[in-house]
Amino acid sequence: MIPIDSKLPSVGTTIFTVMSRLAADLGAINLSQGFPDFDCDPELIDAVARHMREGRNQYAPMQGVLPLRQAIANKYEAYYGRRYDPDTEVTVTSGGTEAIFDAVAAVVRPGDEVIVLEPCYDSYVPAIELAGGTPVVVSLTFPQYAVDWDAMRRAVTPRTRMIMINSPHNPTGAVLGPAEIDRLSALVDGSRILILSDEVYEHIIFDGLRHESMARYDALAARSFIVGSFGKTYHTTGWKVGYTVAPAALTTEFRKVHQFVTFATNTPVQYAIADFLAVRRGLDELAPFYQAKRDLFLRLMEGSRFTPLPCRGSYFQLMDYSAITDEPDADFAIRLTRESGVASIPTSPFLYRQRPPTVLRFCFAKKDKTLEDAAARLVRV
Ligand code: GLN
């Protein structure tokens, strides 16, 4: 046996695959991994099939097909008031996770520090480590999951190359507001810090809040890779199509990595999404659609011993289970799947410094019937 000195010694199989597998093995209702259990618009499937039949089945250009890049650029202009050049500032990727990896690999060097806010999505820290960078973890406050700006200031050093942010936030559903944007702008002003803004839940935002894209702000947009995902927006997580918009100089470096990670993303799906996005189909319905699901789930959970934490965006609802048990979150998530037949996600895989709190993440991107059946089981716990 040739010994392997792992580059990621503390990484196992992601919690999403672990919990979805456990749910399948046990026949449990799966509110763990974030994906809808309902289908996308059938016309979107027709569009993919049409593009396939019309022969769009070979490699796309590495930066993505032009109609999709144009549609993305037009959306940014219409929603956030910034014009990105489809030729030099928009790149289609095989999902948001690829985009995050590419951006980090493109600009982070050994010795660079990258600030992440925990709980943070499980791919961030491995991406930084593979690039040779040093993750600097700042904890969001509990239970508001707000940014501690004093801690952020203390975390910034001359070696800080990037800050990774995520709003609406996975796994907590927290959302950055205008006050946070001001603090972030002040923090990076005059520095060489780049921002990786994971905005994959941009259209899933509730209670009348406005999505504060980095694209809205000149000084922030000038230093930002913004990552988006069509899986979340079009209920097609399995199609794995996302994108990055960034100023040309950043995009040039980004594409150098992207073209050697996946080269290009699958062609007919890009054309079909372009058809929908060009007319902005399905975007504005998303927030009310998911807000109704959040509210249904919360209503169904009233009278349970789970206490909801505020969820202002994304399709995840955190629930505090301290009234039930004080066992560690991963243990309880597994026991809940086995004994009550509902799978969830613990937040510990998203944490590095903080002691994991007694909360679990439930995905409400599910048919109403699924949420009803799951809640009926959870209220008995
Ligand atoms: N983003 C999804 C979630 O948070 C999971 C994606 C994945 O499984 N890699 O549940």
PDB file of N, CA, C and O and ligand atoms in Angstrom, residues 14-17 20 31-35 97 121-123 170-171 200-201 232 237 240 315-316 345 350 361 363, ligand 1:
ATOM      1  N   THR A  14     -19.411  14.440   2.863  1.00  0.00           N
ATOM      2  CA  THR A  14     -20.193  15.585   3.345  1.00  0.00           C
ATOM      3  C   THR A  14     -21.459  15.118   4.060  1.00  0.00           C
ATOM      4  O   THR A  14     -22.057  14.093   3.706  1.00  0.00           O
ATOM      5  N   ILE A  15     -21.856  15.925   5.027  1.00  0.00           N
ATOM      6  CA  ILE A  15     -23.036  15.623   5.841  1.00  0.00           C
ATOM      7  C   ILE A  15     -24.285  15.474   4.977  1.00  0.00           C
ATOM      8  O   ILE A  15     -25.188  14.717   5.307  1.00  0.00           O
ATOM      9  N   PHE A  16     -24.312  16.173   3.818  1.00  0.00           N
ATOM     10  CA  PHE A  16     -25.516  16.108   2.970  1.00  0.00           C
ATOM     11  C   PHE A  16     -25.688  14.712   2.391  1.00  0.00           C
ATOM     12  O   PHE A  16     -26.785  14.151   2.365  1.00  0.00           O
ATOM     13  N   THR A  17     -24.588  14.149   1.926  1.00  0.00           N
ATOM     14  CA  THR A  17     -24.631  12.797   1.372  1.00  0.00           C
ATOM     15  C   THR A  17     -24.888  11.784   2.485  1.00  0.00           C
ATOM     16  O   THR A  17     -25.665  10.841   2.317  1.00  0.00           O
ATOM     17  N   SER A  20     -28.702  12.200   3.611  1.00  0.00           N
ATOM     18  CA  SER A  20     -29.648  11.753   2.571  1.00  0.00           C
ATOM     19  C   SER A  20     -29.592  10.236   2.423  1.00  0.00           C
ATOM     20  O   SER A  20     -30.605   9.574   2.228  1.00  0.00           O
ATOM     21  N   LEU A  31     -35.694  15.828   5.233  1.00  0.00           N
ATOM     22  CA  LEU A  31     -35.612  17.294   5.293  1.00  0.00           C
ATOM     23  C   LEU A  31     -34.159  17.711   5.548  1.00  0.00           C
ATOM     24  O   LEU A  31     -33.883  18.749   6.128  1.00  0.00           O
ATOM     25  N   SER A  32     -33.228  16.866   5.123  1.00  0.00           N
ATOM     26  CA  SER A  32     -31.809  17.167   5.383  1.00  0.00           C
ATOM     27  C   SER A  32     -31.208  17.948   4.223  1.00  0.00           C
ATOM     28  O   SER A  32     -31.269  19.193   4.214  1.00  0.00           O
ATOM     29  N   GLN A  33     -30.668  17.256   3.236  1.00  0.00           N
ATOM     30  CA  GLN A  33     -29.999  17.937   2.111  1.00  0.00           C
ATOM     31  C   GLN A  33     -30.967  18.913   1.442  1.00  0.00           C
ATOM     32  O   GLN A  33     -32.143  18.617   1.267  1.00  0.00           O
ATOM     33  N   GLY A  34     -30.425  20.068   1.045  1.00  0.00           N
ATOM     34  CA  GLY A  34     -31.284  21.112   0.481  1.00  0.00           C
ATOM     35  C   GLY A  34     -31.633  20.889  -0.971  1.00  0.00           C
ATOM     36  O   GLY A  34     -30.873  21.263  -1.861  1.00  0.00           O
ATOM     37  N   PHE A  35     -32.772  20.260  -1.215  1.00  0.00           N
ATOM     38  CA  PHE A  35     -33.266  20.152  -2.597  1.00  0.00           C
ATOM     39  C   PHE A  35     -34.777  19.981  -2.561  1.00  0.00           C
ATOM     40  O   PHE A  35     -35.312  19.421  -1.606  1.00  0.00           O
ATOM     41  N   THR A  97     -21.008  25.398  -6.112  1.00  0.00           N
ATOM     42  CA  THR A  97     -19.845  24.861  -5.391  1.00  0.00           C
ATOM     43  C   THR A  97     -18.597  24.942  -6.262  1.00  0.00           C
ATOM     44  O   THR A  97     -17.509  25.282  -5.779  1.00  0.00           O
ATOM     45  N   TYR A 121     -20.839  27.167   5.021  1.00  0.00           N
ATOM     46  CA  TYR A 121     -21.065  26.042   4.120  1.00  0.00           C
ATOM     47  C   TYR A 121     -19.829  25.144   4.086  1.00  0.00           C
ATOM     48  O   TYR A 121     -18.694  25.631   4.114  1.00  0.00           O
ATOM     49  N   ASP A 122     -20.049  23.858   4.027  1.00  0.00           N
ATOM     50  CA  ASP A 122     -18.945  22.930   4.310  1.00  0.00           C
ATOM     51  C   ASP A 122     -17.851  22.892   3.252  1.00  0.00           C
ATOM     52  O   ASP A 122     -16.791  22.331   3.496  1.00  0.00           O
ATOM     53  N   SER A 123     -18.081  23.495   2.089  1.00  0.00           N
ATOM     54  CA  SER A 123     -17.023  23.455   1.067  1.00  0.00           C
ATOM     55  C   SER A 123     -16.021  24.604   1.201  1.00  0.00           C
ATOM     56  O   SER A 123     -14.954  24.558   0.594  1.00  0.00           O
ATOM     57  N   ASN A 170     -26.954  29.942   4.472  1.00  0.00           N
ATOM     58  CA  ASN A 170     -27.078  28.517   4.735  1.00  0.00           C
ATOM     59  C   ASN A 170     -26.064  28.183   5.818  1.00  0.00           C
ATOM     60  O   ASN A 170     -24.884  28.494   5.623  1.00  0.00           O
ATOM     61  N   PRO A 171     -26.425  27.602   6.947  1.00  0.00           N
ATOM     62  CA  PRO A 171     -27.675  26.917   7.277  1.00  0.00           C
ATOM     63  C   PRO A 171     -28.679  27.725   8.096  1.00  0.00           C
ATOM     64  O   PRO A 171     -29.678  27.147   8.534  1.00  0.00           O
ATOM     65  N   VAL A 200     -26.408  32.336  -3.592  1.00  0.00           N
ATOM     66  CA  VAL A 200     -27.200  31.340  -4.328  1.00  0.00           C
ATOM     67  C   VAL A 200     -28.684  31.351  -3.938  1.00  0.00           C
ATOM     68  O   VAL A 200     -29.523  30.914  -4.721  1.00  0.00           O
ATOM     69  N   TYR A 201     -29.011  31.902  -2.758  1.00  0.00           N
ATOM     70  CA  TYR A 201     -30.430  31.981  -2.359  1.00  0.00           C
ATOM     71  C   TYR A 201     -30.992  33.387  -2.573  1.00  0.00           C
ATOM     72  O   TYR A 201     -31.945  33.793  -1.912  1.00  0.00           O
ATOM     73  N   LYS A 232     -31.175  26.356  -7.278  1.00  0.00           N
ATOM     74  CA  LYS A 232     -32.084  26.868  -6.246  1.00  0.00           C
ATOM     75  C   LYS A 232     -33.251  27.599  -6.884  1.00  0.00           C
ATOM     76  O   LYS A 232     -34.392  27.518  -6.441  1.00  0.00           O
ATOM     77  N   THR A 237     -31.666  21.276  -8.678  1.00  0.00           N
ATOM     78  CA  THR A 237     -30.328  21.171  -8.068  1.00  0.00           C
ATOM     79  C   THR A 237     -29.484  20.095  -8.765  1.00  0.00           C
ATOM     80  O   THR A 237     -28.261  20.191  -8.785  1.00  0.00           O
ATOM     81  N   LYS A 240     -26.979  21.080 -11.757  1.00  0.00           N
ATOM     82  CA  LYS A 240     -25.656  21.619 -11.421  1.00  0.00           C
ATOM     83  C   LYS A 240     -25.210  22.736 -12.380  1.00  0.00           C
ATOM     84  O   LYS A 240     -24.176  22.620 -13.061  1.00  0.00           O
ATOM     85  N   TYR A 315     -33.967  28.196   2.013  1.00  0.00           N
ATOM     86  CA  TYR A 315     -35.088  27.299   2.319  1.00  0.00           C
ATOM     87  C   TYR A 315     -34.778  26.374   3.484  1.00  0.00           C
ATOM     88  O   TYR A 315     -35.170  25.226   3.508  1.00  0.00           O
ATOM     89  N   PHE A 316     -34.094  26.982   4.489  1.00  0.00           N
ATOM     90  CA  PHE A 316     -33.732  26.220   5.679  1.00  0.00           C
ATOM     91  C   PHE A 316     -34.298  26.864   6.939  1.00  0.00           C
ATOM     92  O   PHE A 316     -34.231  28.083   7.102  1.00  0.00           O
ATOM     93  N   ILE A 345     -30.268  18.239   9.248  1.00  0.00           N
ATOM     94  CA  ILE A 345     -28.819  18.472   9.168  1.00  0.00           C
ATOM     95  C   ILE A 345     -28.358  19.154  10.456  1.00  0.00           C
ATOM     96  O   ILE A 345     -28.909  20.201  10.828  1.00  0.00           O
ATOM     97  N   PHE A 350     -20.624  22.681   9.962  1.00  0.00           N
ATOM     98  CA  PHE A 350     -20.410  24.041   9.474  1.00  0.00           C
ATOM     99  C   PHE A 350     -19.619  24.877  10.480  1.00  0.00           C
ATOM    100  O   PHE A 350     -19.438  26.060  10.297  1.00  0.00           O
ATOM    101  N   ARG A 361     -31.052  21.782  11.313  1.00  0.00           N
ATOM    102  CA  ARG A 361     -31.564  22.480  10.121  1.00  0.00           C
ATOM    103  C   ARG A 361     -32.559  21.579   9.381  1.00  0.00           C
ATOM    104  O   ARG A 361     -32.244  20.438   9.055  1.00  0.00           O
ATOM    105  N   CYS A 363     -34.954  21.399   5.926  1.00  0.00           N
ATOM    106  CA  CYS A 363     -35.190  21.999   4.612  1.00  0.00           C
ATOM    107  C   CYS A 363     -36.688  21.990   4.326  1.00  0.00           C
ATOM    108  O   CYS A 363     -37.324  20.933   4.374  1.00  0.00           O
TER     109      CYS A 363
HETATM  110  N1  GLN B   1     -26.536  23.185  -0.636  1.00  0.00           N
HETATM  111  C1  GLN B   1     -27.197  21.991  -0.200  1.00  0.00           C
HETATM  112  C2  GLN B   1     -27.487  22.063   1.265  1.00  0.00           C
HETATM  113  O1  GLN B   1     -27.011  22.909   1.949  1.00  0.00           O
HETATM  114  C3  GLN B   1     -26.397  20.744  -0.391  1.00  0.00           C
HETATM  115  C4  GLN B   1     -25.542  20.648  -1.586  1.00  0.00           C
HETATM  116  C5  GLN B   1     -24.732  19.390  -1.519  1.00  0.00           C
HETATM  117  O2  GLN B   1     -25.224  18.354  -1.101  1.00  0.00           O
HETATM  118  N2  GLN B   1     -23.514  19.492  -1.881  1.00  0.00           N
HETATM  119  O3  GLN B   1     -28.164  21.216   1.773  1.00  0.00           O
END
